[in-house]
Short mmCIF file of C-alpha atoms in Angstrom, two decimals:
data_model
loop_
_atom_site.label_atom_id
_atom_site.label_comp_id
_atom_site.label_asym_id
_atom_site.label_seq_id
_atom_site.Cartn_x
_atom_site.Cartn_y
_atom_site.Cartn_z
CA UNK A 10 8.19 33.56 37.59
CA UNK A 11 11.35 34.04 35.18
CA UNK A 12 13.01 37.35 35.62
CA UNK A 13 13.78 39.38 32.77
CA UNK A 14 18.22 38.85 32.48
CA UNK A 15 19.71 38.95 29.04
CA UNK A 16 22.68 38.23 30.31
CA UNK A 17 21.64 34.69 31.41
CA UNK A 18 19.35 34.22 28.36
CA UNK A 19 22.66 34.81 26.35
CA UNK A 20 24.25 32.23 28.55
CA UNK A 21 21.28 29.37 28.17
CA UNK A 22 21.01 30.14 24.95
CA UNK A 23 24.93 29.50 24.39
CA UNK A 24 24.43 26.07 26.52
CA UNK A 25 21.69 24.89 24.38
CA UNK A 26 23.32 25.00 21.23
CA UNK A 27 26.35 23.71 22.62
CA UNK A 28 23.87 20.53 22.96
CA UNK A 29 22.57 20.58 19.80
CA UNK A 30 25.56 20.95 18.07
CA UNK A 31 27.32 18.10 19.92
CA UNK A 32 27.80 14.88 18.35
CA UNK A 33 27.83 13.02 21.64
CA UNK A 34 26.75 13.76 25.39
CA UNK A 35 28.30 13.30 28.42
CA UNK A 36 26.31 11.56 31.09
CA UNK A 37 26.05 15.17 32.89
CA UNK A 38 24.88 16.34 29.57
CA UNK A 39 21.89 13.51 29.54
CA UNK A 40 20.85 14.02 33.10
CA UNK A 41 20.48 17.46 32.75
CA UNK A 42 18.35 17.56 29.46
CA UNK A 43 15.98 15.26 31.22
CA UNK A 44 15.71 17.43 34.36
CA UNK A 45 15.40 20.95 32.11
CA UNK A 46 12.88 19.63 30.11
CA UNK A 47 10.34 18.65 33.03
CA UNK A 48 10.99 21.92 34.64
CA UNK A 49 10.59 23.54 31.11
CA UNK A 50 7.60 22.42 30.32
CA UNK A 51 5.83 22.58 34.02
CA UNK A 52 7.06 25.91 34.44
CA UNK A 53 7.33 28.26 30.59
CA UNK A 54 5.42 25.29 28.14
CA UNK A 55 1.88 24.19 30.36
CA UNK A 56 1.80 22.10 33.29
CA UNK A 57 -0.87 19.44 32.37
CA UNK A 58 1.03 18.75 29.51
CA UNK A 59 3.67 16.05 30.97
CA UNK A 60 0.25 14.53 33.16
CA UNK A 61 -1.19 13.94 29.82
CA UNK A 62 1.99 12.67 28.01
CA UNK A 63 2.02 9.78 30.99
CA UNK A 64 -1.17 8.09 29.01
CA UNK A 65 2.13 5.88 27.80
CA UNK A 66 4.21 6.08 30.61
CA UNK A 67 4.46 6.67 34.19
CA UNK A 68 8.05 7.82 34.16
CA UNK A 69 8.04 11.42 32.38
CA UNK A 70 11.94 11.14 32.19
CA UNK A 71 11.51 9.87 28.25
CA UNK A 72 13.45 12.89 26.26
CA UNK A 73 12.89 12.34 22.71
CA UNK A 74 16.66 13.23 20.77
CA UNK A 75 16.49 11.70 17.48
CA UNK A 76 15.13 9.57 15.16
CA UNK A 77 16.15 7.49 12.05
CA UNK A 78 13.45 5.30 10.28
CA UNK A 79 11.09 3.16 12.10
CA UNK A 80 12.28 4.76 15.29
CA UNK A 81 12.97 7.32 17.69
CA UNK A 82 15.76 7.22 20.48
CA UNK A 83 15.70 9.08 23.76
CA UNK A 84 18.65 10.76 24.91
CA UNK A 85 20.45 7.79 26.40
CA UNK A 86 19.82 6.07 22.95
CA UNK A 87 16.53 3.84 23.83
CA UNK A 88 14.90 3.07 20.81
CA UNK A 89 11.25 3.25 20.74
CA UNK A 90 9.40 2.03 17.51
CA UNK A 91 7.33 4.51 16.53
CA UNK A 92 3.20 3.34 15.62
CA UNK A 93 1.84 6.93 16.09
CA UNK A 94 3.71 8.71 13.18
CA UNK A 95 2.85 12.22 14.95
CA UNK A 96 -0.36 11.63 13.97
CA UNK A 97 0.63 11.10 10.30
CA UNK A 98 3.08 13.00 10.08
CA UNK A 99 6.23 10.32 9.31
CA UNK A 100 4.57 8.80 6.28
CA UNK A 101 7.70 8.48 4.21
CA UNK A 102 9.93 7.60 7.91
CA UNK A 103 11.60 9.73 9.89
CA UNK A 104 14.72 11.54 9.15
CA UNK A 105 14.02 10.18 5.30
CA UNK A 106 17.81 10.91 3.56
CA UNK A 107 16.15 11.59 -0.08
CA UNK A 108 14.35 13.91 0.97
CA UNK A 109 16.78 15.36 3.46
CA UNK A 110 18.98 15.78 1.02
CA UNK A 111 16.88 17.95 -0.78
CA UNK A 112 16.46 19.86 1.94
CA UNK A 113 20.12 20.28 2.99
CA UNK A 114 20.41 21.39 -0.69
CA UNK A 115 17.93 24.11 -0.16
CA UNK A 116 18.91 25.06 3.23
CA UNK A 117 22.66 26.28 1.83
CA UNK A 118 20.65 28.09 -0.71
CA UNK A 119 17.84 30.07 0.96
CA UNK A 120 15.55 29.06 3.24
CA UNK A 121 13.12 32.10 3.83
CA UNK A 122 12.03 34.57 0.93
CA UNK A 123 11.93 38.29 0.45
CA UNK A 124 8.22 38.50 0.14
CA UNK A 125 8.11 40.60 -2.89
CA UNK A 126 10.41 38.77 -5.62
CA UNK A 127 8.64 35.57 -7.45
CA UNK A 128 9.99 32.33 -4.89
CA UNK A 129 10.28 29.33 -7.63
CA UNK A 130 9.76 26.44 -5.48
CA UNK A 131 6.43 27.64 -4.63
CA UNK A 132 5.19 27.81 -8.19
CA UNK A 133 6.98 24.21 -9.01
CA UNK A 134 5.02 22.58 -5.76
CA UNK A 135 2.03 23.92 -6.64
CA UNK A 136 2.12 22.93 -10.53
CA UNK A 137 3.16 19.43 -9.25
CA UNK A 138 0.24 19.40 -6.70
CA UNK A 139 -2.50 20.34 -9.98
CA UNK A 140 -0.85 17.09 -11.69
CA UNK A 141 -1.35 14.70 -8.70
CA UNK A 142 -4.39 15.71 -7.26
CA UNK A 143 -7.96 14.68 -8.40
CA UNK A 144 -9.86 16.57 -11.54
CA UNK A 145 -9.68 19.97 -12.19
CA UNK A 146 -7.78 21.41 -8.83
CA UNK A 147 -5.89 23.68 -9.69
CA UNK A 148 -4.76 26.88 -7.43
CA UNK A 149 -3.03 25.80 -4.22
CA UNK A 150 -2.48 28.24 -1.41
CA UNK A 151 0.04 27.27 1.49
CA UNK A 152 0.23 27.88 5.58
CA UNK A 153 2.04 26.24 8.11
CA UNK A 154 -0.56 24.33 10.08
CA UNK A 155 -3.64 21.59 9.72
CA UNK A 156 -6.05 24.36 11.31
CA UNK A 157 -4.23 27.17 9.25
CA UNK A 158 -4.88 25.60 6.46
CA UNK A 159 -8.75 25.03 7.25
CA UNK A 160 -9.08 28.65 8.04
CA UNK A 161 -8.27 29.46 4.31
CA UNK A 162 -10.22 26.81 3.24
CA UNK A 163 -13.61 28.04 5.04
CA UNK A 164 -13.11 31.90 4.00
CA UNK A 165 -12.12 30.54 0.22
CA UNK A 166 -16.11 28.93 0.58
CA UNK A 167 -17.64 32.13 1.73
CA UNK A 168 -15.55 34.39 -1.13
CA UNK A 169 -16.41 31.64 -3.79
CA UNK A 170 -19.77 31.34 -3.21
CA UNK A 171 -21.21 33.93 -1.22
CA UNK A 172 -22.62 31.52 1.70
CA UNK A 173 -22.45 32.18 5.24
CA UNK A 174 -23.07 28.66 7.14
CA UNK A 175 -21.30 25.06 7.15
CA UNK A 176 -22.49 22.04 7.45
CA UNK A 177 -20.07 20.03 9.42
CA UNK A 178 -20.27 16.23 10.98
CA UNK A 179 -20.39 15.27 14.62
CA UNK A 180 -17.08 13.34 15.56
CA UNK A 181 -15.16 15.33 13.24
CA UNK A 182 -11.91 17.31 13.62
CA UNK A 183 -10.40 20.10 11.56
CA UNK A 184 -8.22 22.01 14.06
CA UNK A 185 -8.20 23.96 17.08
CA UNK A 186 -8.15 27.39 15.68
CA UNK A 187 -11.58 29.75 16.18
CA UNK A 188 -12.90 28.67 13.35
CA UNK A 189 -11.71 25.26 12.77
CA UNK A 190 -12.75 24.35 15.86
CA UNK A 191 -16.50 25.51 15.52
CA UNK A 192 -16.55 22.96 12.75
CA UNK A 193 -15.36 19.94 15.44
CA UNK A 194 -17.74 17.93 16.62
CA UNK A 195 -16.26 17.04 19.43
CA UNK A 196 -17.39 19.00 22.61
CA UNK A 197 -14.25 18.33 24.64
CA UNK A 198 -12.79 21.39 22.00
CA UNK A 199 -15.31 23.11 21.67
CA UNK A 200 -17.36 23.91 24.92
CA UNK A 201 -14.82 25.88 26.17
CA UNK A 202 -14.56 28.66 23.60
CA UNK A 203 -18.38 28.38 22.84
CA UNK A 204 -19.82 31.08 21.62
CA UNK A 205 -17.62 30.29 18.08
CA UNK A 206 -18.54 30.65 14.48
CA UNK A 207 -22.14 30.32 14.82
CA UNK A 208 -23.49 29.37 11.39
CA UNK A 209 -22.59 25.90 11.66
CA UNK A 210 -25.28 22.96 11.72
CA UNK A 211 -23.53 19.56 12.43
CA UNK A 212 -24.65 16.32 11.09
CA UNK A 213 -24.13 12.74 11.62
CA UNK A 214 -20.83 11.40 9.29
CA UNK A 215 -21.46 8.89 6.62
CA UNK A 216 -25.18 10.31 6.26
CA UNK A 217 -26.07 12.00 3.24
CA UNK A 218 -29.14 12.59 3.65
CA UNK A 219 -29.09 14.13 6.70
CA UNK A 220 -26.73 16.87 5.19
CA UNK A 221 -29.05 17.33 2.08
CA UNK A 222 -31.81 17.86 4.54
CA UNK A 223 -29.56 20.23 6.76
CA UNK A 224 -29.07 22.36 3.76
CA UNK A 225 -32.71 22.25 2.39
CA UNK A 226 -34.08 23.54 5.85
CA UNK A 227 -31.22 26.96 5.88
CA UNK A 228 -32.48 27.10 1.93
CA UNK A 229 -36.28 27.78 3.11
CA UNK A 230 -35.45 30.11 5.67
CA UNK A 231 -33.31 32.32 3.83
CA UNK A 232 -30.15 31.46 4.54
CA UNK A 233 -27.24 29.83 1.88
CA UNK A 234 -24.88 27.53 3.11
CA UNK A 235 -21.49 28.17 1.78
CA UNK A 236 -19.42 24.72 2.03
CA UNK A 237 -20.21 20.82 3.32
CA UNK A 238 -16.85 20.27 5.23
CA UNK A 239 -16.11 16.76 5.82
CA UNK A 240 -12.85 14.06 6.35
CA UNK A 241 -13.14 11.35 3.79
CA UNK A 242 -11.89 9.13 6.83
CA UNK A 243 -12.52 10.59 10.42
CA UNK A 244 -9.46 10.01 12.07
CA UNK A 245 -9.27 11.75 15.55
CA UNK A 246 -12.73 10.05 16.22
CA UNK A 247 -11.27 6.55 16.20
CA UNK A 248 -10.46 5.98 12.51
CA UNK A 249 -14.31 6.49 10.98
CA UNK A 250 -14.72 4.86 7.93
CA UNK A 251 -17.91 6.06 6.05
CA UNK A 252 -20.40 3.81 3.89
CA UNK A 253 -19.23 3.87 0.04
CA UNK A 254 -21.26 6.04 -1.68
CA UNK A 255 -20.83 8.72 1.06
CA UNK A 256 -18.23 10.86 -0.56
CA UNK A 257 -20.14 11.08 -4.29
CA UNK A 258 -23.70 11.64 -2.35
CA UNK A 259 -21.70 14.59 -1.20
CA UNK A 260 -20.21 15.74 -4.23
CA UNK A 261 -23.92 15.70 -5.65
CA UNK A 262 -25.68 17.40 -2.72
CA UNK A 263 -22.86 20.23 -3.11
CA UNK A 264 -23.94 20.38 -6.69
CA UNK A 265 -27.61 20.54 -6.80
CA UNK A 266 -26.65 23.58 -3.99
CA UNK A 267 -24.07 25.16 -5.56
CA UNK A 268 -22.31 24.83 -2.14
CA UNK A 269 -18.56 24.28 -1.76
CA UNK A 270 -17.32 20.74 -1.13
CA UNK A 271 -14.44 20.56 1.18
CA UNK A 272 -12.12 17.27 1.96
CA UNK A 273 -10.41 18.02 4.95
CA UNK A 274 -7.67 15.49 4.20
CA UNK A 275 -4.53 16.79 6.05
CA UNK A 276 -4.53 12.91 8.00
CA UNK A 277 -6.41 10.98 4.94
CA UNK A 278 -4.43 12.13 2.15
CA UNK A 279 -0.76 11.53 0.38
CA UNK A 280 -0.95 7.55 0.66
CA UNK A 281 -2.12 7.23 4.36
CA UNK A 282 -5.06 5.27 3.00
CA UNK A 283 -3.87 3.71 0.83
CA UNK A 284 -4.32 5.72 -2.06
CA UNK A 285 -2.59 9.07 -2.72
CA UNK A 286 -5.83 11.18 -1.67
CA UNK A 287 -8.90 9.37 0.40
CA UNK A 288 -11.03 10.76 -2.51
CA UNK A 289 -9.20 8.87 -4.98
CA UNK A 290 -11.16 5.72 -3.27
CA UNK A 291 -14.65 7.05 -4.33
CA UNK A 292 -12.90 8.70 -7.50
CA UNK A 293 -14.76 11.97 -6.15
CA UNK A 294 -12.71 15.43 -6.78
CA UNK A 295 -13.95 18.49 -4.25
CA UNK A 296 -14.08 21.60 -4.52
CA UNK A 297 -11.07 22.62 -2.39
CA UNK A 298 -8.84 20.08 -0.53
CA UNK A 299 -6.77 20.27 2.53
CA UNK A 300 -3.39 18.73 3.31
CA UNK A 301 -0.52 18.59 5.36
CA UNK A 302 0.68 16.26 8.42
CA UNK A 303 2.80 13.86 5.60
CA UNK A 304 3.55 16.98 2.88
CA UNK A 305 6.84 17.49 4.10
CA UNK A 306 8.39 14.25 4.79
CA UNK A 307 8.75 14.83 8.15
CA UNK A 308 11.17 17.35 8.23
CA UNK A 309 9.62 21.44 7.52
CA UNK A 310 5.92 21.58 8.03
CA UNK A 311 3.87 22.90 5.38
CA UNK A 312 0.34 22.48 4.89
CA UNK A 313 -2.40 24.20 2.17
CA UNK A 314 -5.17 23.97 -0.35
CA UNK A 315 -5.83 23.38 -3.32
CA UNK A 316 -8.99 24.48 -5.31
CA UNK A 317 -10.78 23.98 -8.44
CA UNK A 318 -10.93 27.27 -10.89
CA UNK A 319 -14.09 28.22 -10.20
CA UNK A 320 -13.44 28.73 -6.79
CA UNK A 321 -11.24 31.94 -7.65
CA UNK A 322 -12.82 32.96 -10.29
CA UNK A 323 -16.19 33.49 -8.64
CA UNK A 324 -14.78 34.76 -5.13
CA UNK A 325 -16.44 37.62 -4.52
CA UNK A 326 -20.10 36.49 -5.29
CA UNK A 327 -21.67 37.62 -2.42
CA UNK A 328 -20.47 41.28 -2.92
CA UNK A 329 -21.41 41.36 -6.22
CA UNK A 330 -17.67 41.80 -7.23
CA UNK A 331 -16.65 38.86 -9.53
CA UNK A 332 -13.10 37.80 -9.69
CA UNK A 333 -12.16 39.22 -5.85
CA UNK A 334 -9.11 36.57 -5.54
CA UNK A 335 -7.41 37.96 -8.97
CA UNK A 336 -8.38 41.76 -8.01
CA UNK A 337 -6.85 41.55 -4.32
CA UNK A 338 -4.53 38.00 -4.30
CA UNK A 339 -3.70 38.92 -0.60
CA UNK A 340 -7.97 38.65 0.44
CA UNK A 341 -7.48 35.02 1.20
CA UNK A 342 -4.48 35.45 3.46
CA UNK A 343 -0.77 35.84 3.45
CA UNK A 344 1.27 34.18 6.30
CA UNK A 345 5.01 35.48 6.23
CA UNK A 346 6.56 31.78 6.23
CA UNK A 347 3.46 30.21 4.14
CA UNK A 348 5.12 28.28 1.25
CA UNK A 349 8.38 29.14 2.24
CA UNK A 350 11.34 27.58 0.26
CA UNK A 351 12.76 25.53 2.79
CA UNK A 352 9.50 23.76 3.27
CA UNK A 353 8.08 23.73 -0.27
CA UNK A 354 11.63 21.70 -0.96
CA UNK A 355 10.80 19.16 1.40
CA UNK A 356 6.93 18.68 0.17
CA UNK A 357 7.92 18.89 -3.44
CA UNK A 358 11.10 15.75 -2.38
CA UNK A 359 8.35 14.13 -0.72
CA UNK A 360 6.08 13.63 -3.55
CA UNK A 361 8.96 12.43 -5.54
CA UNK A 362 9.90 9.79 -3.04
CA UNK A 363 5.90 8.77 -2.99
CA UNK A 364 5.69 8.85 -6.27
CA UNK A 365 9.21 6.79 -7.45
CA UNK A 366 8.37 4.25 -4.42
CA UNK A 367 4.54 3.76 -5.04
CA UNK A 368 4.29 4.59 -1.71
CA UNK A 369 0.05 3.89 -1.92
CA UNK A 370 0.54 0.21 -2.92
CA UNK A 371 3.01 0.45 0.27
CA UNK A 372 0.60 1.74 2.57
CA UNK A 373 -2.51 -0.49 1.37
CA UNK A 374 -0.34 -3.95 1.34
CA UNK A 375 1.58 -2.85 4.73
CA UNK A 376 -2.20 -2.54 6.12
CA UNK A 377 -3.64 -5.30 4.86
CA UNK A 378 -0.43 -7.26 7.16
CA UNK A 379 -1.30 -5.03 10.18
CA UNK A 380 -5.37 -6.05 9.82
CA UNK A 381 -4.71 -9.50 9.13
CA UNK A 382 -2.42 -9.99 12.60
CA UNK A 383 -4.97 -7.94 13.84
CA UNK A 384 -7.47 -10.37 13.50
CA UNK A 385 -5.36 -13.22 14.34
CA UNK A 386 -5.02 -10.97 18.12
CA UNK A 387 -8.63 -10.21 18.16
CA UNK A 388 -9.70 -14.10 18.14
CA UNK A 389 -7.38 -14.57 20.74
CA UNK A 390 -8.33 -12.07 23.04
CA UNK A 391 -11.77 -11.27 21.90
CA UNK A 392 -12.59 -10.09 25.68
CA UNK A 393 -9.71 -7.17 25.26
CA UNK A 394 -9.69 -5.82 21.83
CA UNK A 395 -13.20 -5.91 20.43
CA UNK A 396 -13.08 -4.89 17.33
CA UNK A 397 -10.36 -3.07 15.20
CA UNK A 398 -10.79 -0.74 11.24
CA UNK A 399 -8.65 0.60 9.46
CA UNK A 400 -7.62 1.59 5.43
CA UNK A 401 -4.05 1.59 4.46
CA UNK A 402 -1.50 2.52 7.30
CA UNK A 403 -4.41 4.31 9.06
CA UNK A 404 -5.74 1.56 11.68
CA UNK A 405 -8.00 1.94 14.90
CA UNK A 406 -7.97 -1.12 17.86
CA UNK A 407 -10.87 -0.66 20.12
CA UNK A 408 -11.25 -2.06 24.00
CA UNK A 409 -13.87 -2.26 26.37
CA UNK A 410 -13.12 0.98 28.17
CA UNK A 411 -10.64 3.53 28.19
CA UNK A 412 -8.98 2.36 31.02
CA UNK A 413 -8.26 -1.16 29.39
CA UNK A 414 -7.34 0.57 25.90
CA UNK A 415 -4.85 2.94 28.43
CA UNK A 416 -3.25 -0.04 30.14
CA UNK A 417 -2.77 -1.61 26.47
CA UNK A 418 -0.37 1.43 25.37
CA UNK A 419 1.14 1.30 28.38
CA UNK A 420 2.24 -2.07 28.19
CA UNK A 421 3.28 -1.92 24.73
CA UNK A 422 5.46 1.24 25.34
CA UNK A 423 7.03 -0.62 28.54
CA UNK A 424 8.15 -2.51 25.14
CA UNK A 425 9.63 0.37 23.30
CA UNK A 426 6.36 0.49 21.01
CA UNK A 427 4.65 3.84 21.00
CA UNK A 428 0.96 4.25 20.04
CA UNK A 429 -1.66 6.48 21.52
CA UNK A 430 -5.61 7.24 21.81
CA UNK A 431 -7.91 9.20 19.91
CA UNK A 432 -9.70 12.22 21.06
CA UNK A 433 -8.02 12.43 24.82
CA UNK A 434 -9.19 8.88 25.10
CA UNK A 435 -7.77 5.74 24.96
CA UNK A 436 -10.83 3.41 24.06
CA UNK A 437 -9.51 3.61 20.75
CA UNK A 438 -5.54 3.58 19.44
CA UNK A 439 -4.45 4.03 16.81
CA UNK A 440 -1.94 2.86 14.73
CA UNK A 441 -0.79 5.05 12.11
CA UNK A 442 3.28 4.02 11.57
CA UNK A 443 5.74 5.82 8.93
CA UNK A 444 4.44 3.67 5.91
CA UNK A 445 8.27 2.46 5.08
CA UNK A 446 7.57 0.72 8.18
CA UNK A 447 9.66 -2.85 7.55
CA UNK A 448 7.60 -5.85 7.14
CA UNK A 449 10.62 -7.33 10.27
CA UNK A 450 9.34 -3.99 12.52
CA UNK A 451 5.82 -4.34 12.25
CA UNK A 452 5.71 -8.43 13.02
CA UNK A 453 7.97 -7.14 16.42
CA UNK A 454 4.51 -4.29 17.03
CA UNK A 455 2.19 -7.73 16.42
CA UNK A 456 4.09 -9.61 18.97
CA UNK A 457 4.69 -7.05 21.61
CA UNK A 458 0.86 -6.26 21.01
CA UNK A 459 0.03 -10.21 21.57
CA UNK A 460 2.15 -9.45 25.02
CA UNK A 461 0.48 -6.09 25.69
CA UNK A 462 -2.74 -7.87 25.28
CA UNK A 463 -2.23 -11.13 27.41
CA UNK A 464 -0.78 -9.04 30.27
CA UNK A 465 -4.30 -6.70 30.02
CA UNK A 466 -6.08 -9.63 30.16
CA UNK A 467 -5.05 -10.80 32.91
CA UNK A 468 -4.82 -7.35 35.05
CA UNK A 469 -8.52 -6.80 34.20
CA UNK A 470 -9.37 -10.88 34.62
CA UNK A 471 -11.50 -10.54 31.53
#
């Protein structure tokens, strides 16, 4: 257990800034970031969390330092060619310099606000957001996190419409908060905390049906269902791609219920699929729409909603009190750094880069090159990876077990090519690269997967 010393906290502190303002290390400098950050993290961060890091490495002495691009260097300046993104995060590449300079711009201006005067930026990004997103959303409220931002999208349901339940798909994920989490379907996150939110019903993904039926059955015993909550793609469960149709069968069921529709599409959306919004594919506009992971180009998170009029203008429904949102604006939430300047800078650079560089053509023809080595691999070594899916720059390999899928990532980061599982297992990997991803980079991922593969193959004799 740490002692309480200001004194030395003063002094670390002083030594840690020393390192990150340095422009080079010394040796001493390099060995002793690696052996503070294992300590760190087993001892004030959580123990299990360098175990679980080792699903791509034995050696936990991999310090991530910086990045630039396609890649990310450790602290003696290893290169490691990034194919997980952070989970989507790196759309537009890491360390982007249009939109850093943006940033850098806004940074030497203000970076937090007072709270009370009108902030600009946030106005501009959300105006911007209403032009680029589908229909008639409109009103876009911002947070910090992917689960943050579902929370305000589940109590923006209940205020619109005066529901209490969700109907929710197994396999899906939406967060880890208390109430993004009762609307996972995945028990590994959820038994844990169980009891949660209670009024949810979970249904299979990609069936209509069975959510028209889920909502009929609540509807004859009293009860109203305030939103359907579903990703247009489920990611976390292995890159889930539903039947077409699935997303308008939706978007009708909501109507004929006057429920809320909600795309959760904080992974899906701003051109991971290959279009600038999953719903764009189905040409299907929601009732209120979730994003993040890619909104800030990699630099100051940000995440949010976005909502269609009515969704304000009737909150407060179920207390007979029309108009709630405009009567109290602060109902729905108010985090202090929510749509701060700093970040709403680097979303609102973001969409101009996207935008400019037609980065949804990028992401749909740079996935179309990843499937179709893909399938070259997957006739070659039917045995290891048995099927792959994917839409855009969001792709899914699947093995035989999670032990083969494990040993897969393992060889391919033993060639400086990072990937990882889905859902705390490796039976499925994705890969879901920065979408500038060079056409050179990804045929060196291809062949160090052909290797990666071969190698398996052989460990496993299969």
């Amino acid at each position: 257990m740490t002692e309480r010393n200001m004194a030395k906290a003063l002094e670390e502190a002083k030594r840690v800034v020393g390192l990150i303002e340095a422009e080079t290390l010394t040796e001493e400098e390099k060995k002793a970031i690696i052996q503070d950050s294992i300590k760190n993290f087993n001892e004030n961060v959580n123990p299990g969390w360098l175990e679980y890091r080792k699903s791509v490495s034995t050696d936990s002495a991999f310090v991530e330092w910086e990045d630039e691009g396609d890649v990310f260097r450790d602290v003696y300046g290893t290169e490691f060619i990034d194919c997980l993104g952070g989970f989507g995060i790196y759309a537009c590449g890491h360390g982007n310099p249009e939109i850093k300079k943006t940033v850098r711009a806004q940074l030497d201006r203000y970076c937090l606000h007072s709270q009370e005067l009108v902030d600009p930026l946030r106005g501009y990004l959300a105006n911007i957001l209403a032009m680029c997103t589908p229909g008639d959303l409109q009103y876009s409220f911002f947070t910090n996190g992917g689960a943050e931002a579902i929370e305000m999208a589940l109590k923006l349901a209940r205020l619109a419409t005066g529901g209490r339940w969700y109907i929710s798909t197994t396999g899906a994920f939406h967060g880890k908060s208390m109430g993004a989490i009762s609307m996972g379907g995945k028990a590994a996150y959820r038994e844990d905390y169980i009891p949660m939110i209670q009024q949810v019903q979970h249904v299979k993904y990609g069936d209509a049906e069975a959510t028209r039926v889920a909502i009929e059955n609540l509807e004859i015993v009293g009860e109203k269902v305030a939103a359907i909550i579903v990703e247009p793609i489920q990611g976390e469960a292995g890159v889930q791609i539903p039947p077409d149709g699935y997303l308008k069968d939706l978007r009708k069921i909501a109507d004929d219920h006057g429920v809320c529709l909600i795309f959760d599409e904080i992974q899906t959306g701003l051109s991971r699929t290959g279009t600038l919004w999953r719903c764009d594919y189905e040409d299907v506009c929601p009732d209120i729409m979730t994003f993040g992971k890619a909104s800030s180009g990699g630099l100051v998170p940000i995440t949010g909603i976005i909502a269609r009029p009515w969704t304000y203008e009737e909150s407060g429904v179920g207390t007979g009190c029309k108009g709630k949102m405009f009567d109290n604006p602060w109902i729905l939430g108010s985090p202090t750094f929510g749509g701060n300047p700093l970040a709403c800078a680097a979303f609102i650079a973001t969409l101009k880069y996207m935008l400019e560089n037609d980065i949804p053509k990028m992401s749909k023809e740079k996935g179309d090159y990843y499937m179709a080595g893909l399938k070259k691999l997957q006739d070659k070594y039917p045995t290891v990876l048995t099927t792959f899916r994917g839409s855009g720059m969001l792709i899914c390999m699947e093995f035989p077990t999670d032990e083969i899928g494990h040993n897969v990532t393992k060889e391919l980061f033993a060639q400086n090519v990072m990937t990882a599982g889905t859902l705390v297992n490796a039976q499925t990997v994705r890969i879901e690269p920065p979408i500038t991803q060079s056409y050179e980079t990804i045929d060196k991922v291809l062949a160090a997967l052909d290797v990666a593969l071969e190698k398996t193959k052989a460990a496993y004799n299969l």
